[in-house]
XYZ file of C-alpha atoms in Angstrom:
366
model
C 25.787 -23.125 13.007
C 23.664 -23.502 10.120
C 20.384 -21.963 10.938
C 17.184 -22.005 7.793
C 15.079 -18.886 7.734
C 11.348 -19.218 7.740
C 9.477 -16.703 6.796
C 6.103 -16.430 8.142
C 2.637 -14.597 6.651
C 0.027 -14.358 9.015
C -3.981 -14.830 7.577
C -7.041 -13.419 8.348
C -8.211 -11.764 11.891
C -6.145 -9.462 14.489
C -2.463 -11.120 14.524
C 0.981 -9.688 17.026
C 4.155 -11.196 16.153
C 4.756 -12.941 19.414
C 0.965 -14.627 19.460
C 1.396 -15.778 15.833
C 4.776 -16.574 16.141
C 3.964 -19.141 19.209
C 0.897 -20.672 18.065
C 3.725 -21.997 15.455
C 6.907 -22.759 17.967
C 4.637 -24.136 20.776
C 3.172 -27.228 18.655
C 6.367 -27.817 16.551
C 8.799 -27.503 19.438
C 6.353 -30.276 21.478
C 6.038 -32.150 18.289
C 10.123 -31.890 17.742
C 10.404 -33.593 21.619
C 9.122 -36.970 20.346
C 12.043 -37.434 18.596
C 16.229 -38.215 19.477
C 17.492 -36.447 16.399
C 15.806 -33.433 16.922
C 16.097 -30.293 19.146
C 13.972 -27.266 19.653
C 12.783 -26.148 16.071
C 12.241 -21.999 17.886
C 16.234 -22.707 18.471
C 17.571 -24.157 15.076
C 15.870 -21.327 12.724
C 15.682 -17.959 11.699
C 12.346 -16.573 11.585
C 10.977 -13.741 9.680
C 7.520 -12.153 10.167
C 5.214 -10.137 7.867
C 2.521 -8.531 9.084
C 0.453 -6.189 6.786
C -2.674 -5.836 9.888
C -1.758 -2.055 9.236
C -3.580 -1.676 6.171
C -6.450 -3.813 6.426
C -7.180 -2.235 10.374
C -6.871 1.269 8.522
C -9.437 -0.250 5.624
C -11.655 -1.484 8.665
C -11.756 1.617 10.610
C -13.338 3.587 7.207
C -15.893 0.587 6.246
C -16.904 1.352 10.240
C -17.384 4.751 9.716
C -19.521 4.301 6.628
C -22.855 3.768 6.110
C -24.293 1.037 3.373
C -25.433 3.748 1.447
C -22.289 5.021 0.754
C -20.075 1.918 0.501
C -20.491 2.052 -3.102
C -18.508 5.330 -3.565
C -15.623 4.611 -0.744
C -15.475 1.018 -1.549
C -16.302 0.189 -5.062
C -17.040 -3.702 -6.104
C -18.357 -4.823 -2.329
C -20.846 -2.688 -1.232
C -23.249 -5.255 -1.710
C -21.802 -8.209 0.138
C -21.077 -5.550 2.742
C -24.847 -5.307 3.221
C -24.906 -8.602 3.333
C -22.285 -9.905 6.059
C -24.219 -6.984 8.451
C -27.614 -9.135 7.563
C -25.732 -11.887 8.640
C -24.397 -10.584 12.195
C -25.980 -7.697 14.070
C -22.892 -7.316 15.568
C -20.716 -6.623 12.186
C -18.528 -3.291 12.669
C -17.492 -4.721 16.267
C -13.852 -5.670 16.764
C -14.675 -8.775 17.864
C -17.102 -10.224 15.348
C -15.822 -12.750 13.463
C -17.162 -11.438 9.980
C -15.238 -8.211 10.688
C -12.020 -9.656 11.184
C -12.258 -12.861 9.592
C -14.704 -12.283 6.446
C -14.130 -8.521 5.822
C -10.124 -9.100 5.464
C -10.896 -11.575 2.528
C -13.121 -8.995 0.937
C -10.784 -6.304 1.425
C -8.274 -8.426 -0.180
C -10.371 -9.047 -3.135
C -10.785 -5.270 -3.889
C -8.590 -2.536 -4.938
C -6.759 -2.812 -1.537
C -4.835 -6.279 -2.777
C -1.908 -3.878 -5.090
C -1.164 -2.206 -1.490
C -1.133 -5.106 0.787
C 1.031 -7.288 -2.237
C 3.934 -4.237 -2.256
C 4.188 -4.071 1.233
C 4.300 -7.592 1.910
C 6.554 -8.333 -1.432
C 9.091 -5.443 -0.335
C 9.209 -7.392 3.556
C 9.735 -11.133 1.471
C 12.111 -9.904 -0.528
C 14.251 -8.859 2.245
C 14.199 -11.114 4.201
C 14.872 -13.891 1.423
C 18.099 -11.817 0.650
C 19.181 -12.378 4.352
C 18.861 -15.424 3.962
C 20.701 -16.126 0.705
C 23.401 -13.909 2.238
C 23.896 -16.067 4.574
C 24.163 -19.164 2.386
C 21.082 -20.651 4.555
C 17.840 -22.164 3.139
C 14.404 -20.495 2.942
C 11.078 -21.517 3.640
C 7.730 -19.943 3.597
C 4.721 -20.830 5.910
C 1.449 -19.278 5.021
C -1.720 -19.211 7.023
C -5.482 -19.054 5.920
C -5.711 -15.376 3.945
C -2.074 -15.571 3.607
C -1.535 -18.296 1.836
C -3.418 -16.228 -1.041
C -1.422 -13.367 -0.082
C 1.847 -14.751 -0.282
C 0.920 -17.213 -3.715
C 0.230 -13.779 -5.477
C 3.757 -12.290 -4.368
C 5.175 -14.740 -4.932
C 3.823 -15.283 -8.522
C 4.483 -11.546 -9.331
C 7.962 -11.589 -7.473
C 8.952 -14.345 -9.795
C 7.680 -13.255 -13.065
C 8.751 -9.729 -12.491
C 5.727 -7.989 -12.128
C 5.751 -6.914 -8.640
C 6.544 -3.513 -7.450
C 6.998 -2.281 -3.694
C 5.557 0.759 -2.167
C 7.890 2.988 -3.468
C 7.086 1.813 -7.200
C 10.614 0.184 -7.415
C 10.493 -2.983 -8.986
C 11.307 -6.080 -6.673
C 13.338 -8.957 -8.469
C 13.779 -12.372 -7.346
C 17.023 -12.582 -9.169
C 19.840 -13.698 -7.276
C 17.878 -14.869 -4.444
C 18.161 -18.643 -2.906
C 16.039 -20.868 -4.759
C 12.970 -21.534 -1.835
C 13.725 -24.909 -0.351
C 10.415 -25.307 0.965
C 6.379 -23.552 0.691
C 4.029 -24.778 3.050
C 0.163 -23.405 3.114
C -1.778 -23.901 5.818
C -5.567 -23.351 5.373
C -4.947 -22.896 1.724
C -7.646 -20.595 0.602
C -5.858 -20.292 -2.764
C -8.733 -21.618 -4.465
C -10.917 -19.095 -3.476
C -12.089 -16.476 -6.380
C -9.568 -13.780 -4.722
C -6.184 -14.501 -6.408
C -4.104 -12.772 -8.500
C -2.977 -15.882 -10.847
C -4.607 -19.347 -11.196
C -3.042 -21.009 -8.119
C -2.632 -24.218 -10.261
C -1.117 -23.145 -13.409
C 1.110 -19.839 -11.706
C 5.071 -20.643 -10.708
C 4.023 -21.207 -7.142
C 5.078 -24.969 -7.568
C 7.603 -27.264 -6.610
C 9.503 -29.357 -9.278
C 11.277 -27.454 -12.717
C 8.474 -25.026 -13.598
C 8.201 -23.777 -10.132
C 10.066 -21.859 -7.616
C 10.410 -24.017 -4.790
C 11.714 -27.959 -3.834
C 8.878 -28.590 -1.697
C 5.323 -27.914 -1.562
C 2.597 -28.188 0.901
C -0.276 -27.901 1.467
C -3.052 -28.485 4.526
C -6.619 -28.388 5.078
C -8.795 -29.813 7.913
C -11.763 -31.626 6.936
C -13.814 -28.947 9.291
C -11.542 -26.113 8.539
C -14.703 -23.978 6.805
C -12.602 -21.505 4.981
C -10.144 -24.397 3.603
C -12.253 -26.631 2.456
C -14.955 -24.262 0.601
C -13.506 -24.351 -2.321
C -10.487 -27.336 -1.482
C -7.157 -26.809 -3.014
C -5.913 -29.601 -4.979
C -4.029 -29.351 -8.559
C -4.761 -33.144 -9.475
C -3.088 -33.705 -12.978
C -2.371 -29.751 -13.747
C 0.691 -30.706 -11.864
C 2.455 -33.571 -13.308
C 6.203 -31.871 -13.780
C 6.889 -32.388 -10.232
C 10.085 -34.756 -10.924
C 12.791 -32.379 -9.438
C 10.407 -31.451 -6.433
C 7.715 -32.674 -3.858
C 3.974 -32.264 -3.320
C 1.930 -33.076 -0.490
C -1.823 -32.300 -0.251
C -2.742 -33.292 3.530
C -5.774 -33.982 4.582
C -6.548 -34.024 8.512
C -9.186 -34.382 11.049
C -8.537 -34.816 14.133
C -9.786 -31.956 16.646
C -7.637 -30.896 19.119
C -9.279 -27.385 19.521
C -12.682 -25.567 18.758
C -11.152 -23.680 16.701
C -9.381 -26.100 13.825
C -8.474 -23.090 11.763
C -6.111 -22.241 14.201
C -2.716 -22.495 12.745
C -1.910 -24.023 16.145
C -4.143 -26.698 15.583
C -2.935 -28.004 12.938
C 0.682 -28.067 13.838
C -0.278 -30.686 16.568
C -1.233 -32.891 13.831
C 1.941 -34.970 13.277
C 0.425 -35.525 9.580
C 1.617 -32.346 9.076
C 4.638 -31.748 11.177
C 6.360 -34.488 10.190
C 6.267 -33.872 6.145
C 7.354 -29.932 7.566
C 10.392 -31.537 9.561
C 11.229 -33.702 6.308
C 11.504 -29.983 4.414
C 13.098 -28.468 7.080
C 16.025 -31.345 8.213
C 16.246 -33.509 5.434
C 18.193 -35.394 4.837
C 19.214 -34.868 8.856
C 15.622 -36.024 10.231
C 15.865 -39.504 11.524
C 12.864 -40.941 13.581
C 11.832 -44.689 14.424
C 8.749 -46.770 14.183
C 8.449 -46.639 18.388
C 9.370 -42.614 17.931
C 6.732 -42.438 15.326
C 3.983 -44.586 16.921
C 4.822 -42.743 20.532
C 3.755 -38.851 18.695
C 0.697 -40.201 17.035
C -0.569 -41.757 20.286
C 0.328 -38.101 21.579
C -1.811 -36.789 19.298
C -4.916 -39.067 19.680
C -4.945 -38.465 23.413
C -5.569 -34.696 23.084
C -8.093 -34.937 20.377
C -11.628 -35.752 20.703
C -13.502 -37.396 18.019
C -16.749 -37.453 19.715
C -20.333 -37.367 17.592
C -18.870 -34.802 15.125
C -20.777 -36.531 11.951
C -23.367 -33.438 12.084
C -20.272 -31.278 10.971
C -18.863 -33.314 8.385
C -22.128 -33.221 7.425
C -22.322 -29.363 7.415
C -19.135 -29.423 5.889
C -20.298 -31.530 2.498
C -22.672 -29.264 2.361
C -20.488 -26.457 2.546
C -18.692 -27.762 -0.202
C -18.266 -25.443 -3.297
C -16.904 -26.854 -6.910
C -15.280 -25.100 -9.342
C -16.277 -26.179 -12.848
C -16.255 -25.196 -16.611
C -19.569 -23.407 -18.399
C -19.485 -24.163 -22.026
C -22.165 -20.808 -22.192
C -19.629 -18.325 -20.711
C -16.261 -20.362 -21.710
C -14.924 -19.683 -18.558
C -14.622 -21.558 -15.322
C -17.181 -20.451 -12.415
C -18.426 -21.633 -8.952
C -21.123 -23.701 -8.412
C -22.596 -21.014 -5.828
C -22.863 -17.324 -6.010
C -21.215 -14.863 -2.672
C -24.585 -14.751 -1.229
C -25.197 -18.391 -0.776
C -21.647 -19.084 0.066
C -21.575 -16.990 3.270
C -25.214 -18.237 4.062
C -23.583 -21.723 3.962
C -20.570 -20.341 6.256
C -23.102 -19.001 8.701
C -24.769 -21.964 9.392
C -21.679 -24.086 9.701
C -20.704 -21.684 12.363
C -23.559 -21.684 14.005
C -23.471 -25.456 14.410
C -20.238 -25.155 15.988
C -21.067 -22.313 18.182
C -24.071 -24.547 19.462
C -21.630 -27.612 20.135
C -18.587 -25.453 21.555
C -19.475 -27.315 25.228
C -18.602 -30.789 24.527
C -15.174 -29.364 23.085
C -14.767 -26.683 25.913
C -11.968 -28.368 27.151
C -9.826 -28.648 24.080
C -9.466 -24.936 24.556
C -7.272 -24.752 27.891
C -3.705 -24.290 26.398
C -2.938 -26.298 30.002
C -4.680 -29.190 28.868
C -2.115 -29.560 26.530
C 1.106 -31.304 27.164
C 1.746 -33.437 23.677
C-alpha cells in the first residue's frame, strides 16, 4: 500500500515524540472523519521525527549555571538579552518558565549553537528522505514554530550543498525524491535568526524551488508568528509548476493558539494539507465541507477578544529598507520586541478564565 512519509521538526519548548507526534494525529485524524474518501491520516503515512531537544537542554543547563557576569565569555553575542529576558521574569532559569524554554531556544538558535543543531538535524532529514525515495513514496515536511527556521536553513544548505553533518561529511540532496509538499506552521522564518533570506533561498515551491507545495500558517494571535509575519508577496512570482498558500486563521480553540494542535483543528489549514497529501485522491462535498467548518465553530470561542488583536497590532514588527545603512532592518530593536511579547502575554495570562475551558482535551470531540 502506498504510504507518504512525513517528516516532522518539532519548535521551541520541551517536546517527546509521542506528545508532539499526537498533538498532530489527534486533530488531523478528527478532521480526516468529516469526510467519505478519507481514512485515518496516523494509518495512511509514514512518519519521521527529529528532535534536536538534546542540544539546546545541554545549552540550557550551562546558561543556568552561569551568572550574567559571565555570559559574555560562555555565550558570546547574547549576554545582553540574557540580562534582559531575567528582567523580564523572576522566574527565568526555571524549567517551566516560558522565556526559558520558549524565548531562550530562539536565542540559542541565533548564536553559535545553530551549525550544531543544523548537522544534526540535516544528517536525521536526510535519512529519512532517502527512506522514503527508496521506497518510491512521496515526502513531506511539517515544521512547527522554531522549526520552521530550523528546517528552512537545512533545507537551504542541504540543497545548495553547503551542509555538513556531525561527522563533517557532506550531506547531498542528490538523488533524493523531489519534496512533494513543505508546510510551516507558526512560520517564524521571518524572524532575524535565519541562515538565508527565507524569501529569496530554494525553500519554494514552483521551478526555482525544491518542493510542489508550499505552506504556510499563522494565527492572527499566534505572538511569535505574527511578529514579524511571513509573506513573500511578489519575490515569489515563478510559482507556475508549484503551489503557495499563506493562511491566515483566527479562530481560538485553545489558550494556547501556538499550539501546533490548535491549528490543525482549523479546517483552513487541514484541508489545503489533505489537498498535498491525497491529491488528486481527496474528494469532499459541499454538505462534507459545510458539516467540518460547523465542527470547528462549535469548539471555538470568539468571545470579546478585540483587546488582543489589539495587542497583537501593536505587536506588529515591519521589516523595511534604510537608504543610510543600505540594508534592510526592523522597525524595533530586541529590547522593545520582547517588552512588546511580555505584555501580550500578560494580557492573555489575565484573560486565561474565560478560555479555561478550551483547554480540557475532553471538551473536544470535532
Amino acid at each position: 500500500m502506498k504510504k507518504p512519509h512525513i517528516i516532522f521538526i518539532h519548535g521551541m519548548g520541551e517536546h517527546k515524540k509521542e506528545d508532539f507526534l499526537k498533538e498532530f494525529f489527534t486533530p488531523i485524524d478528527k478532521a480526516a472523519a468529516h469526510f467519505s474518501s478519507l481514512k485515518p491520516l496516523s494509518d495512511q503515512v509514514v512518519a519521521h521525527y527529529i528532535d534536536y531537544n538534546e542540544l539546546i537542554n545541554k545549552v540550557r543547563d550551562r546558561i543556568k549555571e552561569t551568572s550574567v557576569e559571565n555570559m559574555d565569555k560562555k555565550f558570546p553575542g547574547i549576554p545582553t538579552v540574557l540580562a534582559k529576558l531575567n528582567a523580564l521574569n523572576t522566574q527565568f532559569g526555571t524549567d517551566d518558565s516560558f522565556w526559558f524554554t520558549h524565548v531562550l531556544d530562539v536565542l540559542i538558535y541565533k548564536s553559535m549553537y545553530s551549525d550544531a543543531i543544523q548537522a544534526r538535524v540535516g544528517k536525521k532529514l536526510v535519512e529519512a528522505m532517502q527512506k522514503a525515495t527508496d521506497a518510491k513514496q512521496d515526502i513531506h515536511i511539517v515544521c512547527h514554530s522554531l522549526g520552521t527556521a530550523v528546517g528552512h536553513d537545512v533545507l537551504h544548505k542541504l540543497y545548495t550543498n553547503s551542509l555538513d553533518d556531525d561527522t563533517g561529511k557532506r550531506l547531498l540532496s542528490a538523488g533524493l525524491n523531489k519534496i512533494r509538499s513543505i508546510t510551516m506552521v507558526a512560520n517564524v522564518c521571518t524572524l532575524p535568526i535565519t541562515a538565508a533570506d527565507p524569501y529569496t533561498s530554494v525553500v519554494k515551491p514552483g521551478p526555482d524551488g525544491i518542493c510542489e507545495y508550499f505552506m504556510t500558517c499563522r494565527h492572527v494571535l499566534d505572538p511569535f508568528a505574527s511578529i514579524v509575519k511571513f509573506d513573500p508577496g511578489a519575490r515569489w512570482p515563478n510559482v507556475l509548476g508549484g503551489e503557495f498558500k499563506n493562511v491566515v486563521i483566527n479562530g481560538v480553540g485553545r489558550a494556547n493558539v501556538h499550539d501546533m494542535e490548535h491549528y490543525f483543528y482549523d479546517p483552513h489549514v487541514y484541508l489545503p494539507f489533505f489537498m498535498n497529501v491525497y491529491s488528486p485522491k481527496f474528494k469532499t462535498t459541499s454538505a462534507e465541507l459545510k458539516a467540518a467548518k460547523q465542527a470547528h465553530d462549535a469548539m471555538t470561542v470568539q468571545g470579546n477578544f478585540e483587546a488582543l488583536k489589539t495587542q497583537m497590532e501593536d505587536l506588529d514588527i515591519t521589516l523595511y529598507w534604510d537608504s543610510d545603512k543600505g540594508e534592510f532592518v526592523y522597525s524595533e530593536d530586541v529590547d522593545t520586541m520582547l517588552e512588546k511579547l511580555s505584555g501580550f502575554l500578560d494580557l492573555i495570562d489575565s484573560i486565561k478564565g474565560q478560555i479555561g475551558t478550551l483547554t480540557d482535551e475532553g471538551d473536544n470531540d470535532e
